[in-house]
Coordinates of C-alpha atoms in Angstrom, one line a residue:
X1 CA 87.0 -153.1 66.8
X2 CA 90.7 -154.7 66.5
X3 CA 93.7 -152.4 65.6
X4 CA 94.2 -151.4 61.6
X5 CA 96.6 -152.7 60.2
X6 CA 96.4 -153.6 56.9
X7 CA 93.5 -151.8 54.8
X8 CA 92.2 -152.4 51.3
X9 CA 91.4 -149.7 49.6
X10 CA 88.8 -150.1 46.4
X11 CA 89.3 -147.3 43.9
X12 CA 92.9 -146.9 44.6
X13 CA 93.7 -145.4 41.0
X14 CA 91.0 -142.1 41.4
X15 CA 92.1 -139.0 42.9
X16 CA 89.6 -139.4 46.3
X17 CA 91.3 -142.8 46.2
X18 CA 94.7 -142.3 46.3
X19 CA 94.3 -139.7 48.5
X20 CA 92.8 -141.2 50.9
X21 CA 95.4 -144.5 50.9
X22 CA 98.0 -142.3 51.6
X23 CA 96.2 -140.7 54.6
X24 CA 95.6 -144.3 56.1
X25 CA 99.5 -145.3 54.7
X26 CA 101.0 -142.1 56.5
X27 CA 99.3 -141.4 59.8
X28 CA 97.3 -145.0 60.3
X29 CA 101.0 -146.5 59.7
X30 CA 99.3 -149.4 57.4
X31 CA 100.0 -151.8 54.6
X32 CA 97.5 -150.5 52.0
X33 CA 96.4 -153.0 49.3
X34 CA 95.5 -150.9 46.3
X35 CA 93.0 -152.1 44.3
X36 CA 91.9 -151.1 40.9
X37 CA 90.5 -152.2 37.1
X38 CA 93.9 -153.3 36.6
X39 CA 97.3 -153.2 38.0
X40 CA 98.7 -150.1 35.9
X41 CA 95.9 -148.6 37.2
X42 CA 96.5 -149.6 40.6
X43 CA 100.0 -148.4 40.4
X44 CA 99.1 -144.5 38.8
X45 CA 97.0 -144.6 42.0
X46 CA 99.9 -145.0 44.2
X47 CA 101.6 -142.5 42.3
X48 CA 99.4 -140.3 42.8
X49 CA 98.9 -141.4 46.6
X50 CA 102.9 -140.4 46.8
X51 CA 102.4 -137.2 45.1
X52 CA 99.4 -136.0 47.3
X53 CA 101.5 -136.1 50.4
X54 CA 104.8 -135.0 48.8
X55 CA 106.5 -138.2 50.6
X56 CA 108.1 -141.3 49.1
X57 CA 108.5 -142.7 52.6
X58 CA 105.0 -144.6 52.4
X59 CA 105.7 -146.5 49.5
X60 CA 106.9 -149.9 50.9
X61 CA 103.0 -150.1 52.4
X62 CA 101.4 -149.3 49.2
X63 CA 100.8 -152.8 47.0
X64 CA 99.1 -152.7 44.1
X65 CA 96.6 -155.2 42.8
X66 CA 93.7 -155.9 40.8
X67 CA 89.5 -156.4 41.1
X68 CA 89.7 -159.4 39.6
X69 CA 93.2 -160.9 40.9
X70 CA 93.4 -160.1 44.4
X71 CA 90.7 -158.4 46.0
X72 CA 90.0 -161.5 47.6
X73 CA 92.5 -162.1 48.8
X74 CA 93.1 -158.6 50.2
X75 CA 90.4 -158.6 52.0
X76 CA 90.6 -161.7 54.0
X77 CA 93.5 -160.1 55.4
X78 CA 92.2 -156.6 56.2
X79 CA 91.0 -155.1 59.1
X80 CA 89.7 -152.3 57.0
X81 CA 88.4 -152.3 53.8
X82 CA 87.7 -148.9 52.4
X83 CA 85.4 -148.8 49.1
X84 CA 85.7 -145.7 46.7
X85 CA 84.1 -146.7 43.6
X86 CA 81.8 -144.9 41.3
X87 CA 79.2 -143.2 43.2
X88 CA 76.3 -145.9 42.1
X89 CA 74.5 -148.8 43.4
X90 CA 75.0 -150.9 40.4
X91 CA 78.7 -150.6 40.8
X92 CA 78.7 -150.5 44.5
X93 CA 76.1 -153.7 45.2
X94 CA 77.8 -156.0 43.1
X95 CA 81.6 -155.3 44.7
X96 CA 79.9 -155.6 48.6
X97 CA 78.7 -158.8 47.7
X98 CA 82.2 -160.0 47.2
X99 CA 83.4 -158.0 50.2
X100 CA 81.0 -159.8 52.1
X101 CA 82.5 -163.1 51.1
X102 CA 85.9 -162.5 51.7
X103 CA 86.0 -160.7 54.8
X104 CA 86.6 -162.0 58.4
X105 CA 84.4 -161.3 61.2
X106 CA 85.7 -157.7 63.2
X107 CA 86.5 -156.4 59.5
X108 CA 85.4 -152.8 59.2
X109 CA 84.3 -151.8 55.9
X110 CA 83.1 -148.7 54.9
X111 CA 82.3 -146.7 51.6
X112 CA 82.8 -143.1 50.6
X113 CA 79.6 -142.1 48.9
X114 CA 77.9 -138.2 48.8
X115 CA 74.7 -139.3 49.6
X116 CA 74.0 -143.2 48.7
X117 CA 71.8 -145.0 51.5
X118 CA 74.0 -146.8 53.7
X119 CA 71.7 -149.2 55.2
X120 CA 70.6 -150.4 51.6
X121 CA 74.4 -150.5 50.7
X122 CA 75.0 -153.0 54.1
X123 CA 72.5 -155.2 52.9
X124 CA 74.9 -157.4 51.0
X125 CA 76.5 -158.3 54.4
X126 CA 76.1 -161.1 57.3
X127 CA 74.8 -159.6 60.9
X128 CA 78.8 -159.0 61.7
X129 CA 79.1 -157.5 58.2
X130 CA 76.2 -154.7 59.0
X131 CA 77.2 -154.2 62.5
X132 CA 80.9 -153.1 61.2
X133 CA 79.8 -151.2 57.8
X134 CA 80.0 -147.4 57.2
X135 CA 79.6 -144.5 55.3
X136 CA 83.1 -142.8 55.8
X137 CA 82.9 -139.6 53.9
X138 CA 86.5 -138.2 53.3
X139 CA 86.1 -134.6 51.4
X140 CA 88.2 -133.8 48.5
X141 CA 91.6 -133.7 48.7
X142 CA 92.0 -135.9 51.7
X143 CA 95.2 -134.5 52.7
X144 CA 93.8 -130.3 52.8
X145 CA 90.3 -131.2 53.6
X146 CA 90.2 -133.0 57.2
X147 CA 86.2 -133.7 57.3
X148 CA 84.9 -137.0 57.6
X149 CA 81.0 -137.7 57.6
X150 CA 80.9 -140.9 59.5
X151 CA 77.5 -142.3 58.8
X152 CA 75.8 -145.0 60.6
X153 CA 72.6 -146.8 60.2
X154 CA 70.3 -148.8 62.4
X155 CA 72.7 -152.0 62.2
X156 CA 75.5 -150.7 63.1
X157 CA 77.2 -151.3 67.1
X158 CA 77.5 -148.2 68.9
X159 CA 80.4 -149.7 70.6
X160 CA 82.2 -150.0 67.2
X161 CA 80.8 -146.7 65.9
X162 CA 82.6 -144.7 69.1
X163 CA 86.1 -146.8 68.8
X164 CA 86.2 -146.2 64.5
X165 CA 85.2 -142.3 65.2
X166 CA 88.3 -141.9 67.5
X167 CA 90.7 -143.9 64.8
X168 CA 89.6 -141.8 62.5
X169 CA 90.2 -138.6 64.7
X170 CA 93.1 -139.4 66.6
X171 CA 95.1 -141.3 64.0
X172 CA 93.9 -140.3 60.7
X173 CA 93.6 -136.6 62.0
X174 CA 89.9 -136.0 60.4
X175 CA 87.3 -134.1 61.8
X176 CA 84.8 -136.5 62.6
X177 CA 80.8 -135.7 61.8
X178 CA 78.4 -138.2 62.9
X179 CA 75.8 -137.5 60.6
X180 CA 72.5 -140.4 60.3
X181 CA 71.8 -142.4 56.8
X182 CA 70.3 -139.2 55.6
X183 CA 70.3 -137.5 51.8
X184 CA 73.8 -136.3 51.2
X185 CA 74.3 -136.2 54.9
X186 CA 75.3 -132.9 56.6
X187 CA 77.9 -131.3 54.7
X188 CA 76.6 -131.5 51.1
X189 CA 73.0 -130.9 52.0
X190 CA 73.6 -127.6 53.6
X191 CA 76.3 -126.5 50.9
X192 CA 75.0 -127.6 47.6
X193 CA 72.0 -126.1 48.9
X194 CA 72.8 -122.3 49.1
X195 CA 75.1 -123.3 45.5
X196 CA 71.8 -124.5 43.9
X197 CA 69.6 -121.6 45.5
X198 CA 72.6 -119.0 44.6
X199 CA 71.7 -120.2 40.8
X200 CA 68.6 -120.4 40.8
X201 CA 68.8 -116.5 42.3
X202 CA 71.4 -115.9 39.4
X203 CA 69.0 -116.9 36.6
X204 CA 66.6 -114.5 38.4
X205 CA 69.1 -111.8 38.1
X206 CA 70.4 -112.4 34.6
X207 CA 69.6 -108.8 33.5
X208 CA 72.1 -107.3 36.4
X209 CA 75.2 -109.5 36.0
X210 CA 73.6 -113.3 37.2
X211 CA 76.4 -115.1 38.4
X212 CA 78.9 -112.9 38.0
X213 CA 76.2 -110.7 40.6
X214 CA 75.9 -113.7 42.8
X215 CA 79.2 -114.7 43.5
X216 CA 80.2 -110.5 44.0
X217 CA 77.8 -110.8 47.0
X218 CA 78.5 -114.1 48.4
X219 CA 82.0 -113.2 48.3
X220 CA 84.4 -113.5 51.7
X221 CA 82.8 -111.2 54.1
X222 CA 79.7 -114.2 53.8
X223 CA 82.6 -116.4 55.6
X224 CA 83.3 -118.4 52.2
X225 CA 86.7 -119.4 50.8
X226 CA 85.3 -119.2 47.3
X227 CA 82.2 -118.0 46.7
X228 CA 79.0 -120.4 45.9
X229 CA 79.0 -120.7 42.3
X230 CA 82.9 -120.5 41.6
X231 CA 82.4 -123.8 43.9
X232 CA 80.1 -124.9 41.5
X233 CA 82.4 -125.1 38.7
X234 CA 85.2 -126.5 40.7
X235 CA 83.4 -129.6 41.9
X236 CA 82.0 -129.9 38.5
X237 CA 78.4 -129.6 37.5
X238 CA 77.5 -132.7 36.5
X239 CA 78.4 -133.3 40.4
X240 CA 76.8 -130.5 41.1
X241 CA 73.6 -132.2 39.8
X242 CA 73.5 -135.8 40.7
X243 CA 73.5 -134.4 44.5
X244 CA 71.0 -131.7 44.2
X245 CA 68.7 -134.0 41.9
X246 CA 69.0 -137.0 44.8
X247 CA 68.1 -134.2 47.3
X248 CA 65.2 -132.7 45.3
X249 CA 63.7 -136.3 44.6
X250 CA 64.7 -137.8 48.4
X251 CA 64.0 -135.0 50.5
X252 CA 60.7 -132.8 51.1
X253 CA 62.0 -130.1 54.1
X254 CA 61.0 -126.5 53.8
X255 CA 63.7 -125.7 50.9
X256 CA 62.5 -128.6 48.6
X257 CA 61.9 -126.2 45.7
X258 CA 65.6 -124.8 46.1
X259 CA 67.2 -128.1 45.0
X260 CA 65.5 -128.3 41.5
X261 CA 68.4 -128.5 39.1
X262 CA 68.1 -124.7 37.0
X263 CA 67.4 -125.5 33.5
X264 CA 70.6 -123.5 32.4
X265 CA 72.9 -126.0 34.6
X266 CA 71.3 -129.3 32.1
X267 CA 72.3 -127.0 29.0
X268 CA 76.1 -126.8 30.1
X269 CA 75.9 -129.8 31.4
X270 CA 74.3 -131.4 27.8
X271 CA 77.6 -129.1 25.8
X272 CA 79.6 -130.8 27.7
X273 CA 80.7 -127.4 29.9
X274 CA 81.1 -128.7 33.2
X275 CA 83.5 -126.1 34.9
X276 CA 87.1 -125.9 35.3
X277 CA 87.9 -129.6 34.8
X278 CA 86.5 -129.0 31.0
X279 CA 87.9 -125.6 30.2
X280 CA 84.6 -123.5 31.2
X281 CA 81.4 -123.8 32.8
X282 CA 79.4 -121.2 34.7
X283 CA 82.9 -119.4 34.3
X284 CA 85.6 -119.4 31.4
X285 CA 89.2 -118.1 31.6
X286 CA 90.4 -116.3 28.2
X287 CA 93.1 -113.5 27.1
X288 CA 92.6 -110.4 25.8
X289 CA 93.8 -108.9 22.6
X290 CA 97.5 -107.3 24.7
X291 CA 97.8 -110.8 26.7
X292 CA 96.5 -110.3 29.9
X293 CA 93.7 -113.3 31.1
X294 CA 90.2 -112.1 31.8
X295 CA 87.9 -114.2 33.3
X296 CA 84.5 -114.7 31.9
X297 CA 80.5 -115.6 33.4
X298 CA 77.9 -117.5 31.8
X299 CA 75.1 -114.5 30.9
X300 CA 72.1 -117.0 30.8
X301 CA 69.5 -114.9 29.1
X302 CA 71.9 -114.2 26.0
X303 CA 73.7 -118.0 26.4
X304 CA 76.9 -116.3 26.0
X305 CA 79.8 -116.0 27.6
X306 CA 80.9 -111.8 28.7
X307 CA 83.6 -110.3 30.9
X308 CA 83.0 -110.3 34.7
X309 CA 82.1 -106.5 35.8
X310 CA 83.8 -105.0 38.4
X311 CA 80.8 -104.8 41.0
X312 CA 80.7 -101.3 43.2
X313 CA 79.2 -102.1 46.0
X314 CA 79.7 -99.7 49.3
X315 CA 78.3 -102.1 52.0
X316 CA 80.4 -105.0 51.0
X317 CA 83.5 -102.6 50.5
X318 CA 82.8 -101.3 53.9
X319 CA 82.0 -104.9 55.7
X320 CA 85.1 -106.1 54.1
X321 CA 87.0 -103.4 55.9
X322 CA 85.5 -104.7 58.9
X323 CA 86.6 -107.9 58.3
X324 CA 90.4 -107.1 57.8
X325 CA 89.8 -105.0 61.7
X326 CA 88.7 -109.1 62.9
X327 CA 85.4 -106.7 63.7
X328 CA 83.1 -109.3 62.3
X329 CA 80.1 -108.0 64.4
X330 CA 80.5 -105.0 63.2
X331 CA 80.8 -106.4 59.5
X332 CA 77.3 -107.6 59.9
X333 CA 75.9 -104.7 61.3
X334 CA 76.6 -103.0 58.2
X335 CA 75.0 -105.9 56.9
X336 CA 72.0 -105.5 58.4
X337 CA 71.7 -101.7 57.8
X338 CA 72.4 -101.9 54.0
X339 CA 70.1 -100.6 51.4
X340 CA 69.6 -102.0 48.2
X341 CA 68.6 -104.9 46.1
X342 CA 72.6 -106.4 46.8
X343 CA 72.2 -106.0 50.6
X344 CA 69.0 -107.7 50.4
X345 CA 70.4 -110.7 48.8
X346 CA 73.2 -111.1 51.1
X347 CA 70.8 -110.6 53.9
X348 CA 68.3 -113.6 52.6
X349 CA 71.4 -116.0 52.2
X350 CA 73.0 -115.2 55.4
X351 CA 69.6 -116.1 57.1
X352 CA 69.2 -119.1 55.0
X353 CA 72.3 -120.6 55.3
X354 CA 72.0 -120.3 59.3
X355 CA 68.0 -121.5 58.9
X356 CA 68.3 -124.6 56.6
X357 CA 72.1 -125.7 58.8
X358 CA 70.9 -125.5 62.0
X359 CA 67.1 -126.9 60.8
X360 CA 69.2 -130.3 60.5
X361 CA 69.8 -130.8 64.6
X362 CA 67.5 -134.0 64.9
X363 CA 67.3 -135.3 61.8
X364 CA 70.7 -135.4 60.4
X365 CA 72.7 -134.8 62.8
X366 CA 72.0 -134.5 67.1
X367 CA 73.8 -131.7 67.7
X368 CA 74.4 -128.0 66.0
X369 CA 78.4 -128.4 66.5
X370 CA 77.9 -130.9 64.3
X371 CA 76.6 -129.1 61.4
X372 CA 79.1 -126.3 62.5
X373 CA 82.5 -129.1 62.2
X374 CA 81.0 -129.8 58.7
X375 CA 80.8 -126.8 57.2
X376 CA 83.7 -125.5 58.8
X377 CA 86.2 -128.5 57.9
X378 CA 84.6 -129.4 54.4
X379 CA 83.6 -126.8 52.5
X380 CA 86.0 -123.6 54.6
X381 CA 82.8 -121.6 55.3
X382 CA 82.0 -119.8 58.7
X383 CA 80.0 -122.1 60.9
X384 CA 75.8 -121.3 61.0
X385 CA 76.5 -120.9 65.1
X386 CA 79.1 -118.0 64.3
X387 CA 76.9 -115.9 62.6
X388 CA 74.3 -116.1 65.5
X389 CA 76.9 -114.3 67.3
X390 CA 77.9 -112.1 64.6
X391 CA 74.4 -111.0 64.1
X392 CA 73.9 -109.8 67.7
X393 CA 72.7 -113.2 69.2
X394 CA 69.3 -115.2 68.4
X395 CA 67.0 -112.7 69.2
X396 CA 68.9 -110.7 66.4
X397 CA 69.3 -113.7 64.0
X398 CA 65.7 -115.1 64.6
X399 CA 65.0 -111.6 63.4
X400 CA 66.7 -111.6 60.2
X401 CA 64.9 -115.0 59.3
X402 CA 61.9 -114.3 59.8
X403 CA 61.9 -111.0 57.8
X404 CA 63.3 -113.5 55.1
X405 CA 60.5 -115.5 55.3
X406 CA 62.5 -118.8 56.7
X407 CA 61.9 -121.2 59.4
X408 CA 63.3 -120.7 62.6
X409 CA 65.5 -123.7 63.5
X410 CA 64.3 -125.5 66.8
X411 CA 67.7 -125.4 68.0
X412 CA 67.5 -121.8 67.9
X413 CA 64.4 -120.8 69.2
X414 CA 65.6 -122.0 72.5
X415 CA 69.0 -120.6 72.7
X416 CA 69.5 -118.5 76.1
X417 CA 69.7 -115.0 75.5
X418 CA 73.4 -113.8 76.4
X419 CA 74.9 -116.9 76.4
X420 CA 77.7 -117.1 73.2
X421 CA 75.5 -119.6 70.5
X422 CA 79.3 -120.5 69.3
X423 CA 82.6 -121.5 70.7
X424 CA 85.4 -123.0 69.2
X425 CA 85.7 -125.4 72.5
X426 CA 82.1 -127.1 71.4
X427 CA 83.8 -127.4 67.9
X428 CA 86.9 -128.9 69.5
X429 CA 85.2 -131.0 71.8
X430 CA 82.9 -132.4 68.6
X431 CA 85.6 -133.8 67.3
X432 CA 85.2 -136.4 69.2
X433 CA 81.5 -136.4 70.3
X434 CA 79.1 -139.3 69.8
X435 CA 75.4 -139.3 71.6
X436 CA 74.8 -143.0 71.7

């Protein structure tokens, strides 16, 4: 792989667009052709590219340009060409095939896509062209979220694959997953998982506060920066559902039946309620009578919107207290002693979420740290390896999932007994792994 210098990025005017030029523009040092529809688009992208860094300093190496004008052209001087267009084949085939015309031998080129095959997508290309094409899965934004799933297929050149997974690392600054050409890849499989199963559980408990209920006991001592369906409504549900319908109809693992789309998501999604970006969602923000804003859930058995109860719930007050102490063994302990319908809940997605991550080793990814970088450095929650050690170990954690009625990962089954099942060194160290 020769040195990046001069990158074209396709998509340039969207937000995961812009973002991610000025990433390459800032710490790669490169010209950046910005591509788009057209060139005003091209140049609110690099706006926008500016403004996502808070820097005007990378604006000589942003050039804007069109599809139809200059892509060409662009291209058959990159040593990079970075594709962000809409998450489809039928817009994604048609704009490879041009790629695959333009560019010179060496050229890496790589897509950002939540789940599309990458070996189908590398089919428009030459044996040089699949040897040096990519999934490279930048999380939203670029600049705050450091993962990257770096996704290979059976084409690509291990040789290339190590040298574009330490660019990536040591001059972009991402945290590099090497996940394989699986559905959604590691990070989205695992999290829009627990989101979908977290709603599905929320319809199930309508009649006790649903998703307001949910959310109250996946909250922060679960290791979440926001808890699973608040998520939901930030990335948007119609996102929500294109991944979790490509995982329900490409994947059959043990938690098949948890990524069917719940029929209340399809309603919002038909009214055109998709979340935050449209004003409300699974949530809705609205003032009282005197002023102050009160926040609103979706009840789905009256299809109404209603004020979100303050939950009383000892064993998360408590394990929260915990938490604050950085006793986060002692957090789970009261955990795993709680009574109650709540505690029971939290108990069945704490085991879940460690059982369906770490169920991944092999298939998605080779190694746990893996799944562990992902979660950790794209969606902000608590590695699946950290709560083995929170939970007393994996005699302790094996425990808790069977009593939930989950499998018991591979990976975990033979873990030495006393040995830590997490450290931050392995996640440090993973960075820059790759098991050729």
């Amino acid at each position: 792989m020769r040195e990046i210098k001069t990158v074209t990025v396709l998509g340039a005017n969207g937000t995961m667009g812009a973002g991610s030029a000025a990433i390459v523009a800032a710490f790669g040092k490169a010209k950046v052709h910005m591509l788009a529809r057209d060139v005003n688009k091209a140049k609110e992208g690099i706006e926008k590219a500016i403004s996502s860094i808070k820097t005007d300093t990378i604006r000589p190496r942003l050039i804007p340009g069109s599809y139809d004008q200059d892509l060409e052209k662009a291209v058959s001087e990159s040593d990079w060409v970075f594709e962000l267009v809409a998450e489809s084949y039928e817009v994604k085939e048609p704009i490879n095939k041009r790629i695959a015309k333009a560019r010179k031998p060496g050229t890496i080129v790589s897509t950002v896509s939540s789940g599309l095959s990458i070996a189908r997508l590398a089919d428009a290309f030459d044996e040089d062209g699949k040897k040096h094409y990519y999934g490279t899965h930048f999380f939203n934004p670029p600049y705050k979220m450091i993962l990257c799933e770096l996704v290979t297929h059976a084409g690509n050149d291990k040789k290339v694959t190590k040298k574009l997974g330490e660019y990536l690392d040591k001059t972009l600054g991402r945290a590099v997953v090497y996940t394989n050409d699986t559905p959604a890849f590691a990070g989205n499989r695992i999290g829009f998982q627990l989101i979908n199963e977290a709603a599905i559980k929320a319809e199930e408990y309508s009649d006790k506060g649903g998703i307001a209920l949910i959310d109250a006991i996946m909250s922060g001592y679960t290791g979440r920066a926001m808890a699973p369906l608040d998520t939901a409504d930030f990335v948007g549900l119609d996102v929500h559902k294109a991944i979790v319908d490509n995982l329900y109809e490409m994947t059959k693992d043990a938690a098949h039946s948890t990524f069917k789309l719940p029929g209340y998501f399809q309603k919002l999604i038909d009214r055109g309620d998709l979340g935050r970006k449209s004003g409300q969602g699974l949530y809705k923000m609205t003032k009282t009578p005197d002023g102050k804003k009160e926040k609103l859930y979706y009840d789905v058995k009256g299809d109404l919107y209603v004020p979100v109860p303050k939950f009383d719930i000892p064993f998360i007050k408590e394990a929260n207290r915990r938490i604050g102490e950085a006793d986060y063994i002692g957090a789970m302990n009261i955990v795993k002693e709680a009574k109650g319908l709540e505690a029971d809940i939290a108990r069945y997605f704490i085991a879940r979420y460690v059982s369906y991550s770490l169920s991944l080793v092999g298939e998605v990814v080779d190694t746990k740290e893996m799944t562990d970088l992902a979660m950790g450095t794209g969606f902000n929650w608590a590695p699946a390896s950290a709560f083995v050690d929170f939970l007393g170990g994996p005699k302790e954690t094996i425990s808790l999932i069977t009593k939930a009625k989950l499998p018991v990962p591979e990976v975990l089954a033979k873990a030495k007994a006393g040995k830590p099942f997490y450290q931050l060194k392995d996640i440090l160290d993973a960075r820059s792994l790759f098991k050729g």
